[in-house]
mmCIF file of C-alpha atoms in Angstrom:
data_model
loop_
_atom_site.group_PDB
_atom_site.id
_atom_site.type_symbol
_atom_site.label_atom_id
_atom_site.label_comp_id
_atom_site.label_asym_id
_atom_site.label_seq_id
_atom_site.Cartn_x
_atom_site.Cartn_y
_atom_site.Cartn_z
ATOM 1 C CA UNK Z 1 0.000 0.000 0.000
ATOM 2 C CA UNK Z 2 2.860 2.385 0.816
ATOM 3 C CA UNK Z 3 4.644 1.887 -2.506
ATOM 4 C CA UNK Z 4 1.421 2.188 -4.503
ATOM 5 C CA UNK Z 5 0.566 5.524 -2.875
ATOM 6 C CA UNK Z 6 4.146 6.754 -3.060
ATOM 7 C CA UNK Z 7 4.380 5.951 -6.771
ATOM 8 C CA UNK Z 8 1.202 7.987 -7.396
ATOM 9 C CA UNK Z 9 2.281 11.049 -5.377
ATOM 10 C CA UNK Z 10 6.062 11.138 -5.839
ATOM 11 C CA UNK Z 11 6.060 13.429 -8.874
ATOM 12 C CA UNK Z 12 3.570 15.764 -7.172
ATOM 13 C CA UNK Z 13 6.201 16.365 -4.481
ATOM 14 C CA UNK Z 14 4.270 14.559 -1.740
ATOM 15 C CA UNK Z 15 6.324 12.374 0.586
ATOM 16 C CA UNK Z 16 4.345 9.347 1.739
ATOM 17 C CA UNK Z 17 4.739 8.138 5.329
ATOM 18 C CA UNK Z 18 3.560 4.887 6.899
ATOM 19 C CA UNK Z 19 3.017 4.510 10.638
ATOM 20 C CA UNK Z 20 3.274 1.227 12.528
ATOM 21 C CA UNK Z 21 1.854 0.930 16.046
ATOM 22 C CA UNK Z 22 3.694 -1.858 17.857
ATOM 23 C CA UNK Z 23 3.121 -3.705 21.106
ATOM 24 C CA UNK Z 24 6.647 -3.443 22.534
ATOM 25 C CA UNK Z 25 9.736 -1.294 21.891
ATOM 26 C CA UNK Z 26 11.916 -4.403 22.374
ATOM 27 C CA UNK Z 27 10.370 -5.953 19.269
ATOM 28 C CA UNK Z 28 11.743 -3.037 17.261
ATOM 29 C CA UNK Z 29 14.955 -2.118 19.100
ATOM 30 C CA UNK Z 30 16.906 -4.162 21.670
ATOM 31 C CA UNK Z 31 19.525 -2.890 24.112
ATOM 32 C CA UNK Z 32 22.398 -5.126 25.194
ATOM 33 C CA UNK Z 33 24.849 -3.257 27.388
ATOM 34 C CA UNK Z 34 25.826 -0.145 25.479
ATOM 35 C CA UNK Z 35 24.833 -1.650 22.126
ATOM 36 C CA UNK Z 36 21.605 -1.129 20.261
ATOM 37 C CA UNK Z 37 20.445 -3.842 17.837
ATOM 38 C CA UNK Z 38 17.451 -4.288 15.612
ATOM 39 C CA UNK Z 39 14.531 -6.182 17.076
ATOM 40 C CA UNK Z 40 12.321 -8.687 15.301
ATOM 41 C CA UNK Z 41 10.071 -6.075 13.645
ATOM 42 C CA UNK Z 42 12.990 -4.026 12.293
ATOM 43 C CA UNK Z 43 14.670 -7.136 10.850
ATOM 44 C CA UNK Z 44 11.459 -8.393 9.224
ATOM 45 C CA UNK Z 45 10.707 -4.918 7.863
ATOM 46 C CA UNK Z 46 14.115 -4.640 6.184
ATOM 47 C CA UNK Z 47 13.840 -8.142 4.693
ATOM 48 C CA UNK Z 48 10.399 -7.388 3.240
ATOM 49 C CA UNK Z 49 11.441 -3.928 2.054
ATOM 50 C CA UNK Z 50 14.470 -5.305 0.201
ATOM 51 C CA UNK Z 51 12.364 -8.123 -1.219
ATOM 52 C CA UNK Z 52 9.852 -5.633 -2.659
ATOM 53 C CA UNK Z 53 12.635 -3.555 -4.203
ATOM 54 C CA UNK Z 54 14.092 -6.738 -5.676
ATOM 55 C CA UNK Z 55 10.798 -7.455 -7.431
ATOM 56 C CA UNK Z 56 11.417 -4.508 -9.771
ATOM 57 C CA UNK Z 57 8.326 -2.621 -8.655
ATOM 58 C CA UNK Z 58 9.607 0.606 -10.200
ATOM 59 C CA UNK Z 59 10.874 -0.282 -13.668
ATOM 60 C CA UNK Z 60 8.367 2.022 -15.378
ATOM 61 C CA UNK Z 61 9.614 5.146 -13.571
ATOM 62 C CA UNK Z 62 13.416 5.552 -13.474
ATOM 63 C CA UNK Z 63 13.340 8.760 -11.384
ATOM 64 C CA UNK Z 64 11.219 7.140 -8.661
ATOM 65 C CA UNK Z 65 13.301 3.972 -8.922
ATOM 66 C CA UNK Z 66 16.522 5.955 -8.379
ATOM 67 C CA UNK Z 67 14.952 7.653 -5.357
ATOM 68 C CA UNK Z 68 14.027 4.295 -3.787
ATOM 69 C CA UNK Z 69 17.339 2.635 -4.507
ATOM 70 C CA UNK Z 70 19.165 5.655 -3.061
ATOM 71 C CA UNK Z 71 17.717 4.928 0.393
ATOM 72 C CA UNK Z 72 19.216 2.069 2.388
ATOM 73 C CA UNK Z 73 16.562 -0.146 4.016
ATOM 74 C CA UNK Z 74 18.073 0.557 7.448
ATOM 75 C CA UNK Z 75 17.619 4.313 7.012
ATOM 76 C CA UNK Z 76 14.067 4.324 5.634
ATOM 77 C CA UNK Z 77 12.504 3.369 8.957
ATOM 78 C CA UNK Z 78 12.824 4.732 12.464
ATOM 79 C CA UNK Z 79 11.155 4.391 15.824
ATOM 80 C CA UNK Z 80 9.905 7.179 18.028
ATOM 81 C CA UNK Z 81 9.609 6.078 21.633
ATOM 82 C CA UNK Z 82 9.855 7.336 25.175
ATOM 83 C CA UNK Z 83 13.351 7.749 26.634
ATOM 84 C CA UNK Z 84 14.134 6.423 30.094
ATOM 85 C CA UNK Z 85 15.771 9.327 31.969
ATOM 86 C CA UNK Z 86 18.249 7.139 33.887
ATOM 87 C CA UNK Z 87 19.476 4.754 31.198
ATOM 88 C CA UNK Z 88 18.850 7.087 28.215
ATOM 89 C CA UNK Z 89 17.387 4.037 26.445
ATOM 90 C CA UNK Z 90 14.081 3.841 24.625
ATOM 91 C CA UNK Z 91 11.255 2.228 26.567
ATOM 92 C CA UNK Z 92 7.541 1.537 26.256
ATOM 93 C CA UNK Z 93 5.869 4.805 27.285
ATOM 94 C CA UNK Z 94 3.255 4.871 29.994
ATOM 95 C CA UNK Z 95 -0.291 5.141 28.693
ATOM 96 C CA UNK Z 96 -3.243 6.853 30.359
ATOM 97 C CA UNK Z 97 -5.589 4.251 31.831
ATOM 98 C CA UNK Z 98 -8.815 6.256 32.043
ATOM 99 C CA UNK Z 99 -10.624 9.397 31.095
ATOM 100 C CA UNK Z 100 -10.690 11.148 27.727
ATOM 101 C CA UNK Z 101 -7.012 10.354 27.109
ATOM 102 C CA UNK Z 102 -7.370 6.604 27.813
ATOM 103 C CA UNK Z 103 -4.984 4.659 25.581
ATOM 104 C CA UNK Z 104 -2.876 7.701 24.658
ATOM 105 C CA UNK Z 105 0.767 8.059 25.577
ATOM 106 C CA UNK Z 106 1.481 10.621 28.248
ATOM 107 C CA UNK Z 107 5.094 10.823 27.122
ATOM 108 C CA UNK Z 108 6.283 14.302 26.197
ATOM 109 C CA UNK Z 109 9.664 13.242 24.719
ATOM 110 C CA UNK Z 110 8.250 11.271 21.801
ATOM 111 C CA UNK Z 111 5.540 13.891 21.267
ATOM 112 C CA UNK Z 112 8.086 16.723 21.044
ATOM 113 C CA UNK Z 113 10.386 14.733 18.762
ATOM 114 C CA UNK Z 114 7.710 14.276 16.120
ATOM 115 C CA UNK Z 115 6.477 17.855 16.319
ATOM 116 C CA UNK Z 116 9.953 19.408 16.222
ATOM 117 C CA UNK Z 117 11.109 17.354 13.241
ATOM 118 C CA UNK Z 118 7.867 17.408 11.220
ATOM 119 C CA UNK Z 119 9.172 19.631 8.405
ATOM 120 C CA UNK Z 120 12.380 17.617 8.061
ATOM 121 C CA UNK Z 121 10.395 14.389 8.092
ATOM 122 C CA UNK Z 122 8.278 15.619 5.150
ATOM 123 C CA UNK Z 123 11.354 16.423 3.048
ATOM 124 C CA UNK Z 124 12.538 13.960 0.392
ATOM 125 C CA UNK Z 125 16.036 14.639 1.750
ATOM 126 C CA UNK Z 126 15.134 12.810 4.985
ATOM 127 C CA UNK Z 127 15.251 9.049 4.300
ATOM 128 C CA UNK Z 128 12.721 8.063 7.009
ATOM 129 C CA UNK Z 129 9.429 7.033 5.413
ATOM 130 C CA UNK Z 130 8.257 4.338 7.839
ATOM 131 C CA UNK Z 131 7.689 5.249 11.483
ATOM 132 C CA UNK Z 132 7.350 2.755 14.330
ATOM 133 C CA UNK Z 133 5.608 3.963 17.485
ATOM 134 C CA UNK Z 134 4.360 2.302 20.632
ATOM 135 C CA UNK Z 135 1.154 4.220 21.192
ATOM 136 C CA UNK Z 136 -1.226 6.760 19.744
ATOM 137 C CA UNK Z 137 0.527 9.600 21.535
ATOM 138 C CA UNK Z 138 -1.430 12.541 22.801
ATOM 139 C CA UNK Z 139 -3.823 14.722 20.865
ATOM 140 C CA UNK Z 140 -2.010 17.059 18.500
ATOM 141 C CA UNK Z 141 0.550 14.468 17.404
ATOM 142 C CA UNK Z 142 -0.020 14.212 13.722
ATOM 143 C CA UNK Z 143 1.678 14.341 10.409
ATOM 144 C CA UNK Z 144 -0.297 15.284 7.317
ATOM 145 C CA UNK Z 145 1.475 12.772 5.095
ATOM 146 C CA UNK Z 146 0.654 9.552 6.948
ATOM 147 C CA UNK Z 147 -1.112 7.521 4.264
ATOM 148 C CA UNK Z 148 -0.790 4.017 5.742
ATOM 149 C CA UNK Z 149 -1.323 2.901 9.334
ATOM 150 C CA UNK Z 150 -0.466 -0.641 10.374
ATOM 151 C CA UNK Z 151 -1.341 -1.890 13.837
ATOM 152 C CA UNK Z 152 0.918 -4.663 15.118
ATOM 153 C CA UNK Z 153 -0.657 -4.897 18.557
ATOM 154 C CA UNK Z 154 -3.904 -6.052 20.095
ATOM 155 C CA UNK Z 155 -6.300 -3.547 21.611
ATOM 156 C CA UNK Z 156 -9.963 -3.647 22.564
ATOM 157 C CA UNK Z 157 -9.923 0.063 23.387
ATOM 158 C CA UNK Z 158 -12.152 1.960 20.948
ATOM 159 C CA UNK Z 159 -10.775 5.373 21.924
ATOM 160 C CA UNK Z 160 -7.194 4.198 21.386
ATOM 161 C CA UNK Z 161 -8.117 2.809 17.952
ATOM 162 C CA UNK Z 162 -9.734 6.107 16.987
ATOM 163 C CA UNK Z 163 -6.624 7.991 18.129
ATOM 164 C CA UNK Z 164 -4.418 5.714 16.006
ATOM 165 C CA UNK Z 165 -6.556 6.177 12.895
ATOM 166 C CA UNK Z 166 -6.724 9.911 13.594
ATOM 167 C CA UNK Z 167 -2.957 10.151 13.086
ATOM 168 C CA UNK Z 168 -3.587 9.677 9.365
ATOM 169 C CA UNK Z 169 -6.747 11.722 8.908
ATOM 170 C CA UNK Z 170 -5.102 14.866 7.556
ATOM 171 C CA UNK Z 171 -4.830 16.744 4.257
ATOM 172 C CA UNK Z 172 -1.344 16.039 2.899
ATOM 173 C CA UNK Z 173 1.247 18.650 1.897
ATOM 174 C CA UNK Z 174 3.824 18.757 -0.897
ATOM 175 C CA UNK Z 175 7.503 19.749 -0.643
ATOM 176 C CA UNK Z 176 6.573 23.458 -0.779
ATOM 177 C CA UNK Z 177 4.227 23.019 2.193
ATOM 178 C CA UNK Z 178 1.112 23.504 0.054
ATOM 179 C CA UNK Z 179 -1.959 21.514 1.077
ATOM 180 C CA UNK Z 180 -3.098 18.962 -1.493
ATOM 181 C CA UNK Z 181 -6.677 20.191 -1.278
ATOM 182 C CA UNK Z 182 -7.635 20.845 -4.890
ATOM 183 C CA UNK Z 183 -11.413 20.123 -4.973
ATOM 184 C CA UNK Z 184 -10.989 18.011 -8.121
ATOM 185 C CA UNK Z 185 -8.426 15.616 -6.568
ATOM 186 C CA UNK Z 186 -8.576 16.018 -2.780
ATOM 187 C CA UNK Z 187 -10.601 12.836 -2.226
ATOM 188 C CA UNK Z 188 -8.373 10.764 -4.503
ATOM 189 C CA UNK Z 189 -5.102 12.065 -3.077
ATOM 190 C CA UNK Z 190 -5.886 11.963 0.642
ATOM 191 C CA UNK Z 191 -6.879 8.346 1.240
ATOM 192 C CA UNK Z 192 -5.793 6.528 4.398
ATOM 193 C CA UNK Z 193 -5.123 2.778 4.286
ATOM 194 C CA UNK Z 194 -5.409 0.962 7.615
ATOM 195 C CA UNK Z 195 -3.870 -2.493 7.969
#
């Protein structure tokens, strides 16, 4: 779904992002002593990513193909998680248990990181296109170019599910920061895929 949307919007200057909600930081990134290694999800992602590129999905568009092949699989994804103040290592953030914010992260570090780097993240110069996160983060965390949301965790919480889907319910922007809201194409361009 990501590559299909990206292929459609690439020449319009719209960077496509995909957001994965995962059940545990350790499944994405593992800490052993002072070393940081890829977890199960990161390894599987890179294998699948490289496999898709190997299937020649971009032969019809050499400019898009060059763009994809210019990004190493290890640099096209990143995780945004809470940071433990003592160990300086990424951890599962605490999540509000009740009230209107039930199911949302109450972690300010991850929230600030996304908001501070939003413009850089939307640039084609930034290789990150796939974002792994532990929770739906608090209200206001959004990025207009999230076109695919994949949930790799179990949840019966309706509010949390709505928060996760809400991360992708935005009008996208191109490289100049212009909203892709032309009345003739807005409903074709801004479609969210939820997996």
